[in-house]
CSV table of C-alpha atoms and ligand atoms in Angstrom, one decimal:
chain,number,residue,atom,x,y,z
A,1,MET,CA,-0.9,52.8,252.8
A,2,SER,CA,-1.7,55.8,254.5
A,3,LEU,CA,-4.7,53.9,256.5
A,4,MET,CA,-2.5,51.0,256.9
A,5,GLU,CA,0.1,52.7,258.6
A,6,LYS,CA,-2.3,53.1,261.8
A,7,ASN,CA,-2.8,49.5,261.8
A,8,LYS,CA,-1.0,47.4,264.6
A,9,VAL,CA,-0.1,43.9,264.7
A,10,TYR,CA,0.2,41.8,267.8
A,11,ILE,CA,1.6,38.3,267.8
A,12,GLU,CA,2.3,35.3,269.9
A,13,THR,CA,4.4,32.4,269.5
A,14,TYR,CA,4.2,29.1,270.2
A,15,GLY,CA,6.5,25.9,269.9
A,16,CYS,CA,10.0,25.6,268.8
A,17,GLN,CA,12.6,28.6,268.4
A,18,MET,CA,12.3,28.2,264.8
A,19,ASN,CA,8.9,30.0,265.4
A,20,LEU,CA,10.4,32.5,267.6
A,21,ALA,CA,12.8,33.3,264.7
A,22,ASP,CA,9.7,33.2,262.0
A,23,THR,CA,8.0,35.6,264.2
A,24,GLU,CA,10.7,38.2,263.8
A,25,ILE,CA,10.8,37.7,260.1
A,26,VAL,CA,6.7,37.9,260.0
A,27,LEU,CA,7.3,41.4,262.1
A,28,GLY,CA,9.9,42.3,259.7
A,29,ILE,CA,7.7,42.1,256.8
A,30,LEU,CA,4.6,43.6,258.4
A,31,GLN,CA,6.7,46.7,259.9
A,32,ASN,CA,8.0,47.0,256.2
A,33,TYR,CA,4.6,47.4,254.8
A,34,GLY,CA,3.8,50.0,257.3
A,35,TYR,CA,2.6,47.9,260.5
A,36,GLY,CA,3.0,49.2,264.0
A,37,ILE,CA,4.1,46.3,266.4
A,38,THR,CA,2.0,46.3,269.8
A,39,LYS,CA,2.4,44.2,272.9
A,40,ASP,CA,-1.2,45.0,274.0
A,41,LEU,CA,-3.7,42.3,272.7
A,42,ASN,CA,-6.3,45.1,273.1
A,43,ASN,CA,-4.9,47.7,271.1
A,44,ALA,CA,-4.4,45.6,268.3
A,45,ASP,CA,-6.0,45.4,264.7
A,46,VAL,CA,-4.4,42.2,263.8
A,47,VAL,CA,-3.8,39.3,266.2
A,48,LEU,CA,-1.7,36.6,264.8
A,49,LEU,CA,-0.8,33.3,266.8
A,50,ASN,CA,2.2,31.6,265.1
A,51,THR,CA,1.5,27.9,265.9
A,52,CYS,CA,2.8,24.4,266.5
A,53,SER,CA,1.8,20.9,265.6
A,54,ILE,CA,4.3,19.0,266.9
A,55,ARG,CA,1.9,17.2,269.4
A,56,GLU,CA,-1.7,17.1,270.1
A,57,ASN,CA,-1.4,19.2,273.2
A,58,ALA,CA,0.6,22.1,271.7
A,59,GLU,CA,-2.6,22.3,269.1
A,60,GLN,CA,-5.1,22.0,272.1
A,61,ARG,CA,-3.4,24.8,274.1
A,62,ILE,CA,-3.7,27.3,270.8
A,63,TYR,CA,-7.1,26.0,270.2
A,64,GLY,CA,-7.9,27.2,273.7
A,65,ARG,CA,-6.4,30.5,273.1
A,66,LEU,CA,-8.3,31.1,270.5
A,67,GLY,CA,-11.5,30.8,272.1
A,68,ASN,CA,-10.1,33.6,274.4
A,69,ILE,CA,-9.2,35.8,271.5
A,70,LYS,CA,-12.5,35.3,270.1
A,71,THR,CA,-14.2,37.4,272.7
A,72,LEU,CA,-12.3,40.4,271.5
A,73,LYS,CA,-14.4,40.5,268.2
A,74,ARG,CA,-17.4,41.5,270.0
A,75,THR,CA,-15.8,45.0,270.9
A,76,ASN,CA,-13.8,45.1,267.5
A,77,PRO,CA,-15.9,43.3,264.9
A,78,ASN,CA,-13.1,44.6,262.4
A,79,LEU,CA,-10.5,42.6,264.3
A,80,VAL,CA,-8.6,40.2,262.0
A,81,ILE,CA,-7.5,36.9,263.7
A,82,GLY,CA,-4.9,34.8,262.0
A,83,ILE,CA,-3.1,31.3,262.3
A,84,LEU,CA,0.5,31.2,261.2
A,85,GLY,CA,3.1,28.3,261.5
A,86,CYS,CA,2.8,24.8,261.4
A,87,MET,CA,-1.2,24.4,262.5
A,88,ALA,CA,-2.0,26.7,259.9
A,89,GLU,CA,-0.2,24.4,257.0
A,90,ARG,CA,-1.5,21.1,258.7
A,91,LEU,CA,-5.1,22.1,258.8
A,92,ARG,CA,-5.3,24.8,256.1
A,93,LYS,CA,-9.0,26.0,255.2
A,94,ASP,CA,-10.5,23.7,258.0
A,95,LEU,CA,-9.4,26.3,260.6
A,96,ILE,CA,-11.5,28.9,258.7
A,97,ASP,CA,-14.3,26.3,258.3
A,98,ASP,CA,-14.1,24.7,261.7
A,99,LYS,CA,-13.3,27.9,264.1
A,100,LYS,CA,-15.6,30.6,262.4
A,101,ILE,CA,-13.2,33.1,264.2
A,102,VAL,CA,-10.1,32.6,261.8
A,103,ASP,CA,-9.9,35.3,259.0
A,104,VAL,CA,-6.4,34.4,258.0
A,105,VAL,CA,-4.3,31.1,257.4
A,106,VAL,CA,-0.7,31.2,256.7
A,107,GLY,CA,1.9,28.4,256.3
A,108,PRO,CA,5.6,28.8,257.0
A,109,ASP,CA,6.7,29.6,253.4
A,110,GLU,CA,4.1,32.4,252.6
A,111,TYR,CA,4.8,35.2,255.0
A,112,ARG,CA,5.9,37.5,252.4
A,113,ARG,CA,2.2,37.2,251.4
A,114,LEU,CA,0.8,38.3,254.7
A,115,PRO,CA,0.4,42.0,253.8
A,116,GLU,CA,-1.7,41.1,251.0
A,117,LEU,CA,-3.6,38.0,252.7
A,118,ILE,CA,-4.3,40.3,255.8
A,119,ASP,CA,-5.7,43.2,253.4
A,120,THR,CA,-7.8,40.5,251.9
A,121,ALA,CA,-9.2,39.8,255.5
A,122,PHE,CA,-9.6,43.7,256.1
A,123,GLY,CA,-11.9,43.4,252.8
A,124,GLY,CA,-14.2,40.7,254.1
A,125,ASP,CA,-12.8,37.8,252.6
A,126,LYS,CA,-10.6,34.9,254.1
A,127,GLY,CA,-6.8,34.8,253.5
A,128,ILE,CA,-5.0,31.7,252.8
A,129,GLY,CA,-1.7,30.9,251.8
A,130,VAL,CA,-0.3,27.6,252.6
A,131,ARG,CA,2.0,26.6,249.6
A,132,LEU,CA,5.1,24.9,250.7
A,133,SER,CA,8.0,26.1,248.8
A,134,LYS,CA,11.2,24.3,247.8
A,135,THR,CA,13.5,27.8,247.7
A,136,GLU,CA,12.0,30.2,250.1
A,137,THR,CA,14.6,31.2,253.0
A,138,TYR,CA,13.8,34.8,253.6
A,139,ASP,CA,17.1,35.7,252.9
A,140,ASP,CA,16.6,39.4,251.9
A,141,ILE,CA,14.3,39.8,255.0
A,142,ILE,CA,15.4,41.9,257.9
A,143,PRO,CA,14.0,40.4,260.9
A,144,TYR,CA,12.3,42.9,263.6
A,145,ARG,CA,14.2,42.3,266.7
A,146,GLU,CA,14.1,44.0,269.9
A,147,ASP,CA,17.6,45.3,271.5
A,148,GLY,CA,18.9,42.2,273.4
A,149,LEU,CA,21.9,40.1,274.2
A,150,MET,CA,20.5,36.6,272.5
A,151,ALA,CA,19.4,36.5,269.0
A,152,TRP,CA,18.2,33.5,266.9
A,153,LEU,CA,18.9,33.1,263.4
A,154,SER,CA,17.6,30.6,260.9
A,155,VAL,CA,20.0,29.1,258.7
A,156,MET,CA,18.1,26.1,256.9
A,157,ARG,CA,14.2,25.6,256.7
A,158,GLY,CA,12.2,22.3,256.4
A,159,CYS,CA,13.5,18.7,257.1
A,160,ASP,CA,14.0,15.8,254.8
A,161,LYS,CA,14.6,12.9,257.4
A,162,PHE,CA,11.1,11.6,257.8
A,163,CYS,CA,11.2,10.3,261.3
A,164,THR,CA,8.1,8.3,261.4
A,165,PHE,CA,6.7,10.1,264.3
A,166,CYS,CA,7.0,13.8,263.0
A,167,VAL,CA,4.8,16.1,261.4
A,168,VAL,CA,7.8,18.8,260.5
A,169,PRO,CA,8.6,17.4,257.0
A,170,PHE,CA,4.8,17.8,256.0
A,171,THR,CA,4.3,21.6,258.0
A,172,ARG,CA,7.6,22.8,256.8
A,173,GLY,CA,8.5,21.1,253.8
A,174,ARG,CA,11.8,20.3,252.0
A,175,GLU,CA,15.1,21.3,253.2
A,176,ARG,CA,16.6,24.2,251.9
A,177,SER,CA,19.7,26.9,253.1
A,178,ARG,CA,20.3,30.4,253.4
A,179,SER,CA,23.4,31.7,251.8
A,180,LEU,CA,26.4,31.9,253.9
A,181,GLN,CA,27.0,35.4,252.7
A,182,SER,CA,23.5,36.8,254.0
A,183,ILE,CA,24.1,35.2,257.4
A,184,VAL,CA,27.5,36.5,257.9
A,185,GLU,CA,26.2,39.9,257.0
A,186,GLU,CA,23.1,39.4,259.5
A,187,ILE,CA,25.6,38.6,262.3
A,188,LYS,CA,27.4,41.9,261.5
A,189,GLN,CA,24.5,43.6,262.2
A,190,LEU,CA,23.8,42.1,265.5
A,191,SER,CA,27.6,42.5,266.5
A,192,ARG,CA,26.9,46.2,265.9
A,193,ARG,CA,23.8,46.2,267.9
A,194,GLY,CA,25.6,44.7,271.2
A,195,PHE,CA,24.3,41.1,270.9
A,196,LYS,CA,26.2,38.4,272.6
A,197,GLU,CA,25.0,35.4,271.6
A,198,VAL,CA,23.3,33.9,268.5
A,199,THR,CA,21.7,30.7,268.1
A,200,LEU,CA,21.8,29.3,264.5
A,201,LEU,CA,18.7,27.3,263.8
A,202,GLY,CA,17.3,24.6,261.8
A,203,GLN,CA,15.3,21.6,262.0
A,204,ASN,CA,18.7,19.8,260.9
A,205,VAL,CA,21.5,22.0,260.8
A,206,ASN,CA,24.0,19.7,259.7
A,207,SER,CA,22.7,19.2,256.5
A,208,TYR,CA,23.2,23.0,255.6
A,209,LEU,CA,24.7,23.4,252.2
A,210,ASP,CA,25.5,26.7,250.2
A,211,GLY,CA,27.4,25.6,247.3
A,212,GLN,CA,30.8,24.1,248.6
A,213,ASN,CA,30.1,25.5,252.1
A,214,ASP,CA,28.8,22.7,254.4
A,215,PHE,CA,27.5,23.4,258.3
A,216,ALA,CA,31.3,23.4,259.5
A,217,ASP,CA,32.2,25.9,256.9
A,218,LEU,CA,29.2,28.4,257.8
A,219,LEU,CA,29.9,28.2,261.7
A,220,ALA,CA,33.6,29.2,261.2
A,221,ALA,CA,32.4,31.9,259.3
A,222,CYS,CA,30.1,32.7,261.9
A,223,ALA,CA,32.6,32.6,264.7
A,224,GLU,CA,35.0,34.9,263.0
A,225,VAL,CA,32.7,37.8,262.5
A,226,ASP,CA,32.9,38.9,266.2
A,227,ARG,CA,35.0,36.9,268.7
A,228,SER,CA,32.7,38.5,271.9
A,229,ILE,CA,29.6,36.8,270.3
A,230,ARG,CA,29.2,33.0,271.2
A,231,MET,CA,27.7,30.8,269.1
A,232,ARG,CA,25.2,27.9,269.5
A,233,PHE,CA,23.3,25.8,267.2
A,234,THR,CA,20.3,23.5,267.1
A,235,THR,CA,19.2,20.8,266.2
A,236,SER,CA,21.7,18.2,265.1
A,237,HIS,CA,20.8,14.7,263.6
A,238,PRO,CA,23.4,12.0,264.7
A,239,GLN,CA,23.5,10.8,261.2
A,240,ASP,CA,25.3,13.9,259.8
A,241,LEU,CA,27.2,15.2,262.6
A,242,SER,CA,30.7,15.4,260.9
A,243,ASP,CA,34.1,15.1,262.2
A,244,LYS,CA,34.9,18.4,260.4
A,245,LEU,CA,32.1,20.0,262.5
A,246,LEU,CA,33.6,18.5,265.7
A,247,TYR,CA,36.9,20.0,264.9
A,248,THR,CA,35.7,23.3,264.2
A,249,ILE,CA,33.8,23.4,267.5
A,250,ALA,CA,37.2,22.5,269.0
A,251,ALA,CA,39.2,25.2,267.1
A,252,TYR,CA,36.9,28.3,268.1
A,253,PRO,CA,36.5,29.3,271.6
A,254,ASN,CA,33.4,31.2,270.9
A,255,LEU,CA,31.8,28.2,269.5
A,256,CYS,CA,29.8,26.6,272.6
A,257,ASN,CA,30.9,23.4,273.9
A,258,TYR,CA,27.3,22.2,273.7
A,259,ILE,CA,25.6,19.8,271.2
A,260,HIS,CA,21.8,19.1,271.2
A,261,LEU,CA,22.0,15.5,269.6
A,262,PRO,CA,18.5,13.9,270.2
A,263,VAL,CA,18.7,10.2,270.6
A,264,GLN,CA,14.6,9.9,271.0
A,265,SER,CA,15.2,6.3,272.2
A,266,GLY,CA,17.7,3.7,273.7
A,267,SER,CA,16.3,0.7,271.8
A,268,ASN,CA,17.7,-0.1,268.5
A,269,ARG,CA,14.3,-1.9,267.4
A,270,ILE,CA,12.5,1.3,268.3
A,271,LEU,CA,15.1,3.6,266.2
A,272,LYS,CA,14.5,1.6,263.4
A,273,LEU,CA,10.6,1.9,263.7
A,274,MET,CA,11.3,5.8,264.2
A,275,ASN,CA,13.3,6.0,260.6
A,276,ARG,CA,16.0,7.3,262.7
A,277,THR,CA,18.8,5.7,260.7
A,278,TYR,CA,21.3,5.2,263.3
A,279,THR,CA,21.8,2.6,266.0
A,280,ILE,CA,22.8,3.3,269.7
A,281,GLU,CA,26.1,1.9,269.0
A,282,HIS,CA,26.8,4.3,266.2
A,283,TYR,CA,25.4,7.2,268.5
A,284,LEU,CA,27.5,5.9,271.4
A,285,ASN,CA,30.5,6.0,269.1
A,286,LEU,CA,30.0,9.5,268.0
A,287,ILE,CA,29.4,10.8,271.6
A,288,ASP,CA,32.9,9.3,272.4
A,289,LYS,CA,34.6,10.6,269.4
A,290,ALA,CA,33.1,14.2,270.1
A,291,ARG,CA,34.2,14.2,273.9
A,292,LYS,CA,37.7,13.2,272.7
A,293,ILE,CA,38.1,16.0,269.9
A,294,ILE,CA,36.2,18.7,272.2
A,295,PRO,CA,37.3,18.3,275.7
A,296,GLY,CA,34.4,19.2,278.2
A,297,VAL,CA,31.9,19.1,275.5
A,298,SER,CA,28.2,18.6,276.8
A,299,PHE,CA,25.2,17.0,275.1
A,300,SER,CA,21.3,17.3,275.6
A,301,THR,CA,19.0,15.3,273.8
A,302,ASP,CA,15.0,14.8,273.0
A,303,ILE,CA,13.5,11.6,274.3
A,304,ILE,CA,10.0,10.2,273.3
A,305,ALA,CA,8.2,7.8,276.0
A,306,GLY,CA,5.7,5.1,274.6
A,307,PHE,CA,6.4,4.9,270.8
A,308,PRO,CA,3.9,2.6,269.5
A,309,THR,CA,4.9,-1.0,270.4
A,310,GLU,CA,7.7,0.2,272.8
A,311,THR,CA,8.0,-2.4,275.7
A,312,TYR,CA,9.0,-2.3,279.0
A,313,GLU,CA,12.4,-3.5,278.0
A,314,ASP,CA,12.6,-1.0,275.3
A,315,HIS,CA,11.7,1.8,277.9
A,316,LEU,CA,14.7,0.4,280.3
A,317,MET,CA,17.1,0.9,277.6
A,318,THR,CA,16.1,4.3,277.1
A,319,LEU,CA,16.8,4.8,280.8
A,320,ASP,CA,20.3,3.0,280.4
A,321,ILE,CA,21.6,5.4,277.5
A,322,MET,CA,20.5,8.3,279.4
A,323,ARG,CA,22.7,7.2,282.4
A,324,GLU,CA,25.3,6.2,280.2
A,325,VAL,CA,25.8,9.3,277.8
A,326,LYS,CA,25.1,11.6,281.0
A,327,TYR,CA,23.2,14.3,279.3
A,328,ASP,CA,23.3,17.8,280.6
A,329,GLY,CA,19.8,18.4,279.9
A,330,ALA,CA,16.9,16.7,278.1
A,331,TYR,CA,13.2,17.6,276.7
A,332,MET,CA,11.4,14.6,277.1
A,333,PHE,CA,7.9,14.1,275.7
A,334,LYS,CA,5.0,11.4,275.6
A,335,TYR,CA,4.4,10.2,272.1
A,336,SER,CA,1.6,11.8,270.1
A,337,PRO,CA,-0.1,10.4,267.0
A,338,ARG,CA,0.0,12.9,264.2
A,339,GLU,CA,-1.8,12.4,261.0
A,340,ARG,CA,-0.1,11.7,257.6
A,341,THR,CA,3.0,10.2,259.4
A,342,LYS,CA,4.2,6.7,259.4
A,343,ALA,CA,4.1,6.3,262.9
A,344,PHE,CA,0.4,7.2,262.8
A,345,GLU,CA,-0.3,3.8,260.8
A,346,MET,CA,1.3,2.0,263.7
A,347,GLY,CA,-1.5,2.7,266.1
A,348,ASP,CA,-1.0,4.1,269.6
A,349,ASP,CA,-0.9,1.1,271.5
A,350,VAL,CA,0.8,2.2,274.7
A,351,SER,CA,-1.9,3.6,276.9
A,352,ASP,CA,-1.5,7.2,278.3
A,353,GLU,CA,-1.1,5.6,281.8
A,354,VAL,CA,2.2,3.8,280.6
A,355,LYS,CA,3.4,6.7,278.8
A,356,THR,CA,2.8,8.8,281.8
A,357,LYS,CA,4.8,6.6,284.2
A,358,ARG,CA,7.7,6.2,281.8
A,359,LEU,CA,7.9,9.7,281.0
A,360,GLN,CA,8.2,10.5,284.9
A,361,GLU,CA,10.9,7.7,285.1
A,362,ILE,CA,12.8,9.2,282.4
A,363,ILE,CA,12.5,12.7,284.0
A,364,GLU,CA,13.7,11.1,287.4
A,365,VAL,CA,16.7,9.7,285.7
A,366,GLN,CA,17.6,12.9,283.9
A,367,GLN,CA,17.4,15.0,287.1
A,368,LYS,CA,19.5,12.5,289.1
A,369,VAL,CA,22.1,12.7,286.1
A,370,SER,CA,21.8,16.5,286.1
A,371,PHE,CA,22.4,16.5,289.8
A,372,GLU,CA,25.4,14.4,289.7
A,373,ILE,CA,26.8,16.5,286.7
A,374,ASN,CA,26.4,19.7,288.8
A,375,GLN,CA,27.6,18.4,292.0
A,376,LYS,CA,30.7,17.9,290.1
A,377,LEU,CA,31.4,21.5,289.4
A,378,ILE,CA,31.2,22.5,292.8
A,379,GLY,CA,35.0,24.1,293.3
A,380,LYS,CA,35.4,24.5,289.9
A,381,GLU,CA,35.7,27.8,287.5
A,382,GLU,CA,33.5,28.5,284.7
A,383,ILE,CA,32.9,31.5,282.3
A,384,ILE,CA,29.6,32.9,282.1
A,385,LEU,CA,27.8,35.4,280.0
A,386,ILE,CA,25.9,37.8,282.0
A,387,GLU,CA,22.3,38.0,281.0
A,388,GLY,CA,20.7,40.2,283.7
A,389,PHE,CA,19.1,40.2,287.2
A,390,SER,CA,18.4,36.7,288.5
A,391,ARG,CA,14.5,35.7,288.0
A,392,LYS,CA,14.2,35.9,291.8
A,393,SER,CA,16.2,38.6,293.0
A,394,ASP,CA,18.0,41.6,291.9
A,395,GLN,CA,20.5,41.0,294.5
A,396,PHE,CA,21.8,38.3,292.2
A,397,LEU,CA,22.9,38.0,288.6
A,398,SER,CA,22.2,35.3,286.1
A,399,GLY,CA,24.2,34.0,283.4
A,400,ARG,CA,24.9,30.5,281.5
A,401,THR,CA,28.0,28.6,281.0
A,402,ASP,CA,28.6,27.8,277.2
A,403,THR,CA,27.4,24.3,278.1
A,404,ASN,CA,24.2,26.3,279.0
A,405,LYS,CA,24.0,25.7,282.4
A,406,VAL,CA,22.2,28.6,284.5
A,407,VAL,CA,24.7,30.2,287.2
A,408,ILE,CA,23.3,32.7,289.9
A,409,ILE,CA,26.2,35.0,291.6
A,410,PRO,CA,25.6,38.0,293.7
A,411,VAL,CA,25.4,41.3,291.9
A,412,ASP,CA,29.2,42.9,291.4
A,413,ASP,CA,29.9,46.4,290.7
A,414,ASN,CA,32.4,45.1,288.4
A,415,LEU,CA,29.5,43.3,285.9
A,416,LYS,CA,26.7,44.2,283.9
A,417,PRO,CA,24.9,42.3,281.1
A,418,GLY,CA,26.6,41.3,278.2
A,419,ASP,CA,30.0,41.0,280.2
A,420,TYR,CA,31.6,37.9,280.3
A,421,SER,CA,33.0,36.7,283.8
A,422,LYS,CA,34.9,33.9,285.5
A,423,VAL,CA,32.9,32.6,288.5
A,424,LYS,CA,33.6,29.9,291.1
A,425,ILE,CA,30.7,27.4,291.6
A,426,ASN,CA,29.8,26.7,295.4
A,427,LYS,CA,26.5,25.1,295.2
A,428,ALA,CA,24.5,23.2,292.7
A,429,THR,CA,21.2,21.9,292.3
A,430,HIS,CA,20.0,19.7,289.2
A,431,ALA,CA,18.9,22.7,287.4
A,432,THR,CA,20.9,25.4,288.6
A,433,LEU,CA,24.4,26.6,289.8
A,434,PHE,CA,25.6,28.9,292.4
A,435,GLY,CA,28.7,30.6,292.4
A,436,GLU,CA,30.7,33.9,293.2
A,437,PHE,CA,32.7,36.5,291.0
A,438,VAL,CA,36.3,35.8,290.1
A,439,GLU,CA,37.0,37.9,287.4
A,440,LYS,CA,35.9,39.7,284.0
A,441,ILE,CA,37.0,38.1,280.9
A,442,THR,CA,37.7,40.5,278.0
A,443,PRO,CA,36.2,39.4,274.8
A,444,ASP,CA,39.4,38.7,272.9
A,445,LYS,CA,39.8,36.0,275.4
A,446,LYS,CA,38.9,32.6,275.0
A,447,LEU,CA,35.1,32.4,276.3
A,448,ALA,CA,35.5,28.9,277.2
A,449,LEU,CA,37.3,27.0,280.0
A,450,THR,CA,38.4,23.6,278.5
A,451,ALA,CA,38.3,20.7,281.1
B,1,5AD,N1,5.2,12.8,269.7
B,1,5AD,C1,6.3,13.3,270.8
B,1,5AD,N2,7.2,14.0,270.5
B,1,5AD,C2,7.3,14.3,269.2
B,1,5AD,N3,8.7,14.9,268.8
B,1,5AD,C3,8.4,15.0,267.5
B,1,5AD,N4,7.4,14.5,267.0
B,1,5AD,C4,6.6,13.9,268.0
B,1,5AD,C5,5.3,13.0,268.3
B,1,5AD,N5,4.6,13.0,267.5
B,1,5AD,C6,9.7,15.4,269.7
B,1,5AD,C7,11.2,14.7,269.3
B,1,5AD,C8,11.9,15.9,268.6
B,1,5AD,C9,11.4,17.1,269.6
B,1,5AD,C10,11.3,18.5,268.8
B,1,5AD,O1,10.0,16.7,269.5
B,1,5AD,O2,11.9,14.3,270.4
B,1,5AD,O3,13.3,15.7,268.7
B,2,SF4,FE1,11.3,15.5,262.9
B,2,SF4,FE2,13.2,14.0,262.4
B,2,SF4,FE3,13.2,16.4,260.9
B,2,SF4,FE4,13.8,16.6,263.6
B,2,SF4,S1,14.9,15.1,262.3
B,2,SF4,S2,12.3,17.9,262.3
B,2,SF4,S3,12.3,15.0,264.2
B,2,SF4,S4,11.7,14.7,260.8
């Protein structure tokens, strides 16, 4: 242990928010074992990349980065380089055989073994841990978190949905939930440290189950810990979004009126090929119902352009659904075939040129919709959580509404990061709202204005 105490670990995180949360778990485990944490790559004894496999270009980026990091071994031959996360799980030993520079490969369910596997690498062997688990939730691990306002907290792991395009069920294994009690305890700690926003994470949070407690129960329990912490959650699958959950969101002012509800495609034929298990009609009904139960609720989505066999008509249906739902935001991707998935067997018949064109049209529609939604907010009041200075100037503060929109206001003596403020919107682009300070909101008041 005494030698180990001097070792420093550096980590870079790629991909989704789940990986950000996992990185904090990894650092928690390593710190517990005696590691120091460094943000300086050149000062590190262990360099870890927490990786993403969701699309081919995510992996390409990481290979590029590995190429850079390799050069560090010239000056520090003892440096241990490790790949964590989805790429580690997907490529396993190949990463060591192909990329001679990798010493440690650890998948998402084996992080407890990291200290041991890194020691193996220090001893000159390769450290591999890629078994998936049906039970691992890292329930008892205290993640390493820097002070701040916003925290990620994973409440369930894995995915059992098997959408045909998605590699996640193969890289992150089966669904399992953390205990409600341990999650509530962690939020209490975050509250004591002054955090103001917590995002509950899971590939499919609505499948959360701990004994009799479902995801709505969990959200309610979390919301009650500290009314000045606002809670978000992601991702919801349209199949499992229950009425109970909608009523729970409506009942608690500190549960954000914002649901990330990926539709993926506007064509029922494509949805079926994707194994998404809902139709557009079902999806639209759900949106209608949510809007009735939660006044002012906003939605975001994920869209895939160019899934196998997608025709121009299918694509137009996707544009239609975007215009119909009017999402506040969208994450938009070109389809990327992933080995082992069902869609991989369907070929990849939409050319890259066509995918690019369709994606461009999808982005344009979303920008237009976002612009229109934001224009309608001019003259209205919103409540924002002040996060800090705006990116461009320390004359301005930046915050977000509970519907996740960025609002920029002039600096005000009354306000500091972590405060809630009522603001009046007076200008809007498709991406940003601009406003002015109205009044500070005390935490026990409601944190959202209902429309
Ligand atoms: N190609 C393109 N996009 C994908 N996604 C998942 N798998 C793929 C793939 N093979 C997108 C989906 C999902 C989001 C996290 O990533 O839209 O909701
Ligand atoms: Fe992938 Fe579908 Fe599971 Fe989301 S719900 S992680 S897209 S398989």
